[in-house]
Amino acid sequence: MSLFKARDWWSVVLGEGEEFDQGCLCVGDVDNSGSGHDKIVVGSYMGLLRIYGPRASSPGSGALAEDQLLEVQLRDPIIQLEVGKFVSCSDLLHLAVLHPRKLSVYAVTATAGNVEHGIQYQLRLVYEHNLQRTACNMTYGPFGGVTGHHFICIQSMDGMLMFFEQESYAFGRFLPGFLLPGPLCYCGRTDTFITVSSARQVESYKYEVLAVATDADEEHERKTSGKRLTADWTLVIGEQALDIVVPTFTSTSSIFVLGERNVYCLKDNGQIRFMKKLEYNPSCFLPYASVSEGTTNLLMGNHNSTLLVYQDVTLKWAAQLSCVPVAVRVANFQDLKGVVVTLSGDGHLQCSYMGTDPSFFMAPRVDAREINYEEVDAEMKALQKIIKEAVRTQERLQCRLTVQSPKLNVCVQPPLAVTQEQFVLDSMGKNKYEICVYDFSCASLPSSPFTGVPRVAQCKFTLPLRLVCLPSAPSKNSKYKITIDTNKPPVSLGDIFPEFVEKSEEKEGNVLAFQLIAGSTVTVQASKTSQRYRIQSDTFEDMWLVTKELLQRFDTFFAKQGVKDFRNSFAGPIPLQEYFETVDHHFELRVNAEKYQDLLSERAVQFRAIQRRLLTRFKDKTPAPLQNLDTLMEGTYRQVIALADAAEENRALLCQAFARLRSATHLLITLLSLWQGLSADQTSILEATLLPLLQDTPQLGWEECVDAAVSHLLRTCLSRSPKDQALSLSTSQLSMPKDTARLKKHITLLCDRLGKGGRLSLSSEANVQTPVVMPGQSRMSLGGQRATLIIVFS
């Protein structure tokens, strides 16, 4: 135990999941017992009000059940609590509770019991005020020099000070130049209200000036009467304030302001008496009486869970707390006076005192013994074997209890499809397992364990390349070609793709062809003299799958050979025109889909109009000629059917085009990554930019999403200079563009600035030009051996 840890005298944890802040704690003799012993009143944002009367207990036992005097669930969140003389016809203390839209004043009464149950506490509502504006905080005091009673001032979120003379509302005033609310405090010596405005200056307003100023309801409209509200004095501190306290116990006139990095002590006229620069982030503070004449002690809590004691600017003590305090008070209880009461944001209420707690720990004596290195080596090998086995089988699903009705769902993306998406398995208990073999890219297992809540376990694995393509005869002339460079001597393609080498063919290993199920052929040719590999095909997007598989197998092959410096690269140029052909084809089908939708709407309106006309004719008692309405209706019906068939056919073509666009975009991302040596994080940003959607929808399409994402990169991390960076995102609604010219221009600019050394980043840092380096191992992966999913329940 630390020597300077705060001695825990009494503590309790308030509820679960509740939140507390600076104004949620107050201490005082709220039940008017007359003994001088304080009670702790705590309110939470969940609306729970609790009152405690701490008593000494054995160390480590925590709070007793009888220490909690009262717990009441209020209907609204509690913002602030204060204890004062708030009732006009009584000199007793009452509890003021501030809610976002209501101020309530309660009387806490204690009724002595006649049996062993003890005293019963009750909370009785005396009066309440419904607020027209949302409250932020409040302060109280003898405003205007009144004696024997306390008035309340509430600051709203829009800068209005609302004054309540106990049961009645007095007046309201708007603070000049208001933007955001700050802490508020009343100084009885000068009858002024002190706050810190959004201009980061301390401002003081006299109560007399507030009372005669322009009425709040007329300030923004008529301004027909009253005086303009002005501050008595101001002091610029250059930072936002966390709290303001005006102590009444000291003989010196002081006002304490806690800033984000400094604490200020001011005179009543606004002059600085002293200030202390803090080397930590404070969370709360409280001035209290000092034993030395002319000085004031400060309790200071910070976000390092430390409670510091200052005498003016001199640090006198530091104690470690168990949590970060958001409010601190000093209270007098029956068994101990001067107890420090702290409250954390998650509801840890603690009463502690300063002192030392010496440590009685003694280091144990070290027994000198000889080490048997053979036994240590054997144990190490056994542990390594266990770790390796655990890593190898880490994808197995295990459970300790019976799994009820597990279901296996198989999810694939177009153009792949499955014949059965869900498999229902029998309930499995201990020491039972089931092996399922599938050839899909992703599988998930939702199950219902004993808690009754469905659980999901996911398992992703690669697919064999032979699932989507077959060996074929090489093609000599192709429309699209790309070349991949390496830094190692050429290797045989038969060693890279052993499953695509036919036994009857001559295994030269420099040419290999892949026949995709869709019908196109992709040819890979290795140079005999250089370190280059050419991928070519008559379809641009079909080259991505083979290129991705080739890069992955290169990494695996050279890793098995023990080569650690293997690199892939692409010399360029980036095939943007070929890529834009795929973009234009996809956009053309989207335009056709909108045209079909508009034509269908028109024909549907026409069809319903003809139906109404015919229905009117049929209902007429006097038969009238149809005037070829039946022929027109039949023709319209055929047009609707034809348009629906055409729209459905266009929808299928659009799905195919989007799948081809995704493949072409993957190929473009791969080439850009190899061209500029992008890191894994930069490649991920590029993927999220160019592939933001899994599928087009009528409301949101690929073109507008990518255009917005690329434009944001061009305005931020890829801007020409730091001055041109625009950190704000566009808030305009995305809609389908008229054409793809703007999108293609932005993608071209993206590639151009990447080629000039631009760096992709999500932060707001200035653009830094980075040198082009060779890329590392590719993170993209596809293929591999037959995927097997083993589900084990034990």
Coordinates of N, CA and C in Angstrom, one line a residue, residues 345-417:
G345 N -17.2 10.1 -11.6 CA -18.2 10.1 -12.6 C -19.0 8.9 -12.8
D346 N -18.5 7.7 -12.3 CA -19.2 6.5 -12.4 C -19.9 6.1 -11.1
G347 N -19.9 7.0 -10.1 CA -20.6 6.7 -8.9 C -19.9 6.2 -7.7
H348 N -18.6 6.3 -7.7 CA -17.8 5.9 -6.5 C -17.7 7.0 -5.5
L349 N -18.5 6.8 -4.4 CA -18.6 7.8 -3.3 C -17.6 7.4 -2.2
Q350 N -16.7 8.3 -1.8 CA -15.7 7.9 -0.8 C -15.5 9.0 0.2
C351 N -15.4 8.6 1.5 CA -15.0 9.5 2.5 C -13.7 9.1 3.0
S352 N -12.7 10.0 3.0 CA -11.3 9.7 3.3 C -10.7 10.8 4.1
Y353 N -9.6 10.6 4.7 CA -8.8 11.6 5.4 C -7.3 11.4 5.0
M354 N -6.6 12.5 5.3 CA -5.2 12.5 4.9 C -4.4 11.9 6.1
G355 N -3.4 11.1 5.7 CA -2.6 10.5 6.7 C -1.6 9.6 6.0
T356 N -0.7 8.9 6.7 CA 0.2 8.0 6.2 C -0.2 6.6 6.5
D357 N 0.1 5.7 5.7 CA -0.1 4.3 5.9 C 1.1 3.5 5.6
P358 N 2.0 3.4 6.6 CA 3.3 2.7 6.3 C 3.1 1.3 5.8
S359 N 4.0 0.9 5.0 CA 4.0 -0.5 4.4 C 4.8 -1.4 5.3
F360 N 4.2 -2.5 5.7 CA 4.9 -3.5 6.5 C 5.4 -4.7 5.6
F361 N 5.4 -4.5 4.3 CA 5.8 -5.6 3.4 C 7.3 -5.8 3.5
M362 N 7.8 -7.0 3.6 CA 9.2 -7.3 3.7 C 9.5 -8.3 2.5
A363 N 10.5 -8.0 1.8 CA 10.8 -8.9 0.7 C 11.2 -10.3 1.2
P364 N 10.7 -11.4 0.6 CA 11.0 -12.7 1.1 C 12.4 -13.0 0.8
R365 N 12.9 -13.9 1.6 CA 14.3 -14.3 1.5 C 14.5 -15.2 0.2
V366 N 15.5 -14.9 -0.5 CA 15.7 -15.7 -1.8 C 16.5 -16.9 -1.4
D367 N 15.9 -18.1 -1.8 CA 16.5 -19.3 -1.5 C 17.5 -19.6 -2.7
A368 N 18.7 -19.8 -2.4 CA 19.7 -20.1 -3.4 C 19.6 -21.6 -3.7
R369 N 19.2 -21.9 -4.9 CA 19.2 -23.3 -5.3 C 19.7 -23.4 -6.8
E370 N 20.2 -24.6 -7.0 CA 20.7 -24.8 -8.4 C 19.6 -25.1 -9.4
I371 N 19.8 -24.6 -10.6 CA 18.8 -24.8 -11.6 C 19.1 -26.0 -12.5
N372 N 18.1 -26.8 -12.7 CA 18.3 -28.0 -13.5 C 17.9 -27.6 -14.9
Y373 N 18.9 -27.2 -15.8 CA 18.6 -26.7 -17.1 C 17.9 -27.7 -18.0
E374 N 18.2 -29.0 -17.8 CA 17.5 -30.0 -18.6 C 16.0 -30.1 -18.4
E375 N 15.6 -29.9 -17.1 CA 14.2 -29.9 -16.8 C 13.5 -28.6 -17.3
V376 N 14.3 -27.5 -17.2 CA 13.7 -26.3 -17.8 C 13.5 -26.3 -19.3
D377 N 14.5 -26.9 -20.0 CA 14.4 -27.1 -21.5 C 13.2 -28.0 -21.8
A378 N 13.1 -29.1 -21.1 CA 11.9 -30.0 -21.3 C 10.6 -29.4 -21.1
E379 N 10.5 -28.6 -20.0 CA 9.2 -27.9 -19.7 C 8.9 -26.8 -20.8
M380 N 10.0 -26.1 -21.3 CA 9.8 -25.1 -22.3 C 9.3 -25.7 -23.6
K381 N 9.9 -26.9 -24.0 CA 9.4 -27.6 -25.2 C 8.0 -28.0 -25.1
A382 N 7.6 -28.5 -23.9 CA 6.2 -28.9 -23.7 C 5.3 -27.8 -23.8
L383 N 5.6 -26.6 -23.2 CA 4.8 -25.5 -23.3 C 4.7 -24.9 -24.7
Q384 N 5.8 -24.9 -25.5 CA 5.8 -24.5 -26.8 C 4.9 -25.4 -27.7
K385 N 4.9 -26.7 -27.4 CA 4.0 -27.6 -28.2 C 2.6 -27.3 -27.9
I386 N 2.2 -27.0 -26.6 CA 0.9 -26.7 -26.3 C 0.4 -25.4 -27.0
I387 N 1.3 -24.4 -27.0 CA 1.0 -23.1 -27.6 C 0.8 -23.3 -29.1
K388 N 1.6 -24.1 -29.7 CA 1.5 -24.3 -31.2 C 0.2 -25.0 -31.5
E389 N -0.2 -26.0 -30.7 CA -1.4 -26.7 -30.9 C -2.6 -25.8 -30.7
A390 N -2.5 -24.9 -29.7 CA -3.7 -24.0 -29.5 C -3.8 -23.0 -30.6
V391 N -2.7 -22.5 -31.2 CA -2.7 -21.6 -32.3 C -3.3 -22.3 -33.5
R392 N -2.9 -23.5 -33.7 CA -3.3 -24.2 -35.0 C -4.8 -24.5 -35.0
T393 N -5.4 -24.7 -33.8 CA -6.8 -25.1 -33.7 C -7.6 -23.9 -33.1
Q394 N -7.2 -22.7 -33.3 CA -7.9 -21.6 -32.6 C -9.2 -21.2 -33.3
E395 N -9.5 -21.8 -34.5 CA -10.8 -21.5 -35.1 C -11.9 -22.5 -34.7
R396 N -11.6 -23.4 -33.9 CA -12.6 -24.3 -33.5 C -13.5 -23.7 -32.5
L397 N -14.8 -24.0 -32.6 CA -15.8 -23.5 -31.6 C -16.0 -24.5 -30.5
Q398 N -15.9 -24.0 -29.3 CA -16.0 -24.9 -28.1 C -17.0 -24.3 -27.1
C399 N -17.7 -25.1 -26.4 CA -18.6 -24.6 -25.3 C -18.6 -25.6 -24.2
R400 N -18.9 -25.1 -23.0 CA -18.9 -26.0 -21.8 C -20.3 -26.6 -21.6
L401 N -21.4 -26.0 -22.1 CA -22.7 -26.5 -21.9 C -23.4 -26.8 -23.2
T402 N -24.6 -27.3 -23.2 CA -25.3 -27.7 -24.4 C -25.7 -26.5 -25.2
V403 N -25.4 -26.6 -26.5 CA -25.8 -25.6 -27.4 C -27.1 -26.0 -28.1
Q404 N -28.1 -25.1 -27.9 CA -29.5 -25.4 -28.4 C -29.6 -24.9 -29.9
S405 N -30.0 -25.8 -30.8 CA -30.4 -25.5 -32.1 C -29.4 -24.6 -32.8
P406 N -28.1 -25.0 -33.0 CA -27.2 -24.2 -33.7 C -27.5 -24.1 -35.2
K407 N -27.3 -23.0 -35.8 CA -27.5 -22.8 -37.2 C -26.2 -22.3 -37.9
L408 N -26.0 -22.9 -39.1 CA -24.8 -22.5 -39.8 C -25.3 -21.7 -41.1
N409 N -24.9 -20.4 -41.1 CA -25.2 -19.5 -42.3 C -24.0 -19.3 -43.1
V410 N -24.2 -19.4 -44.4 CA -23.1 -19.2 -45.4 C -23.4 -17.9 -46.2
C411 N -22.4 -17.0 -46.2 CA -22.6 -15.7 -46.8 C -21.5 -15.5 -47.9
V412 N -21.9 -15.3 -49.1 CA -21.0 -15.0 -50.2 C -21.4 -13.7 -50.9
Q413 N -20.5 -13.1 -51.7 CA -20.8 -11.9 -52.4 C -20.9 -12.3 -53.9
P414 N -21.7 -11.5 -54.7 CA -21.8 -11.8 -56.1 C -20.5 -11.6 -56.7
P415 N -20.1 -12.3 -57.8 CA -21.0 -13.2 -58.6 C -21.1 -14.6 -58.0
L416 N -20.5 -14.9 -56.9 CA -20.6 -16.2 -56.3 C -22.0 -16.4 -55.7
A417 N -22.5 -17.6 -55.6 CA -23.8 -17.9 -55.1 C -23.8 -19.3 -54.4

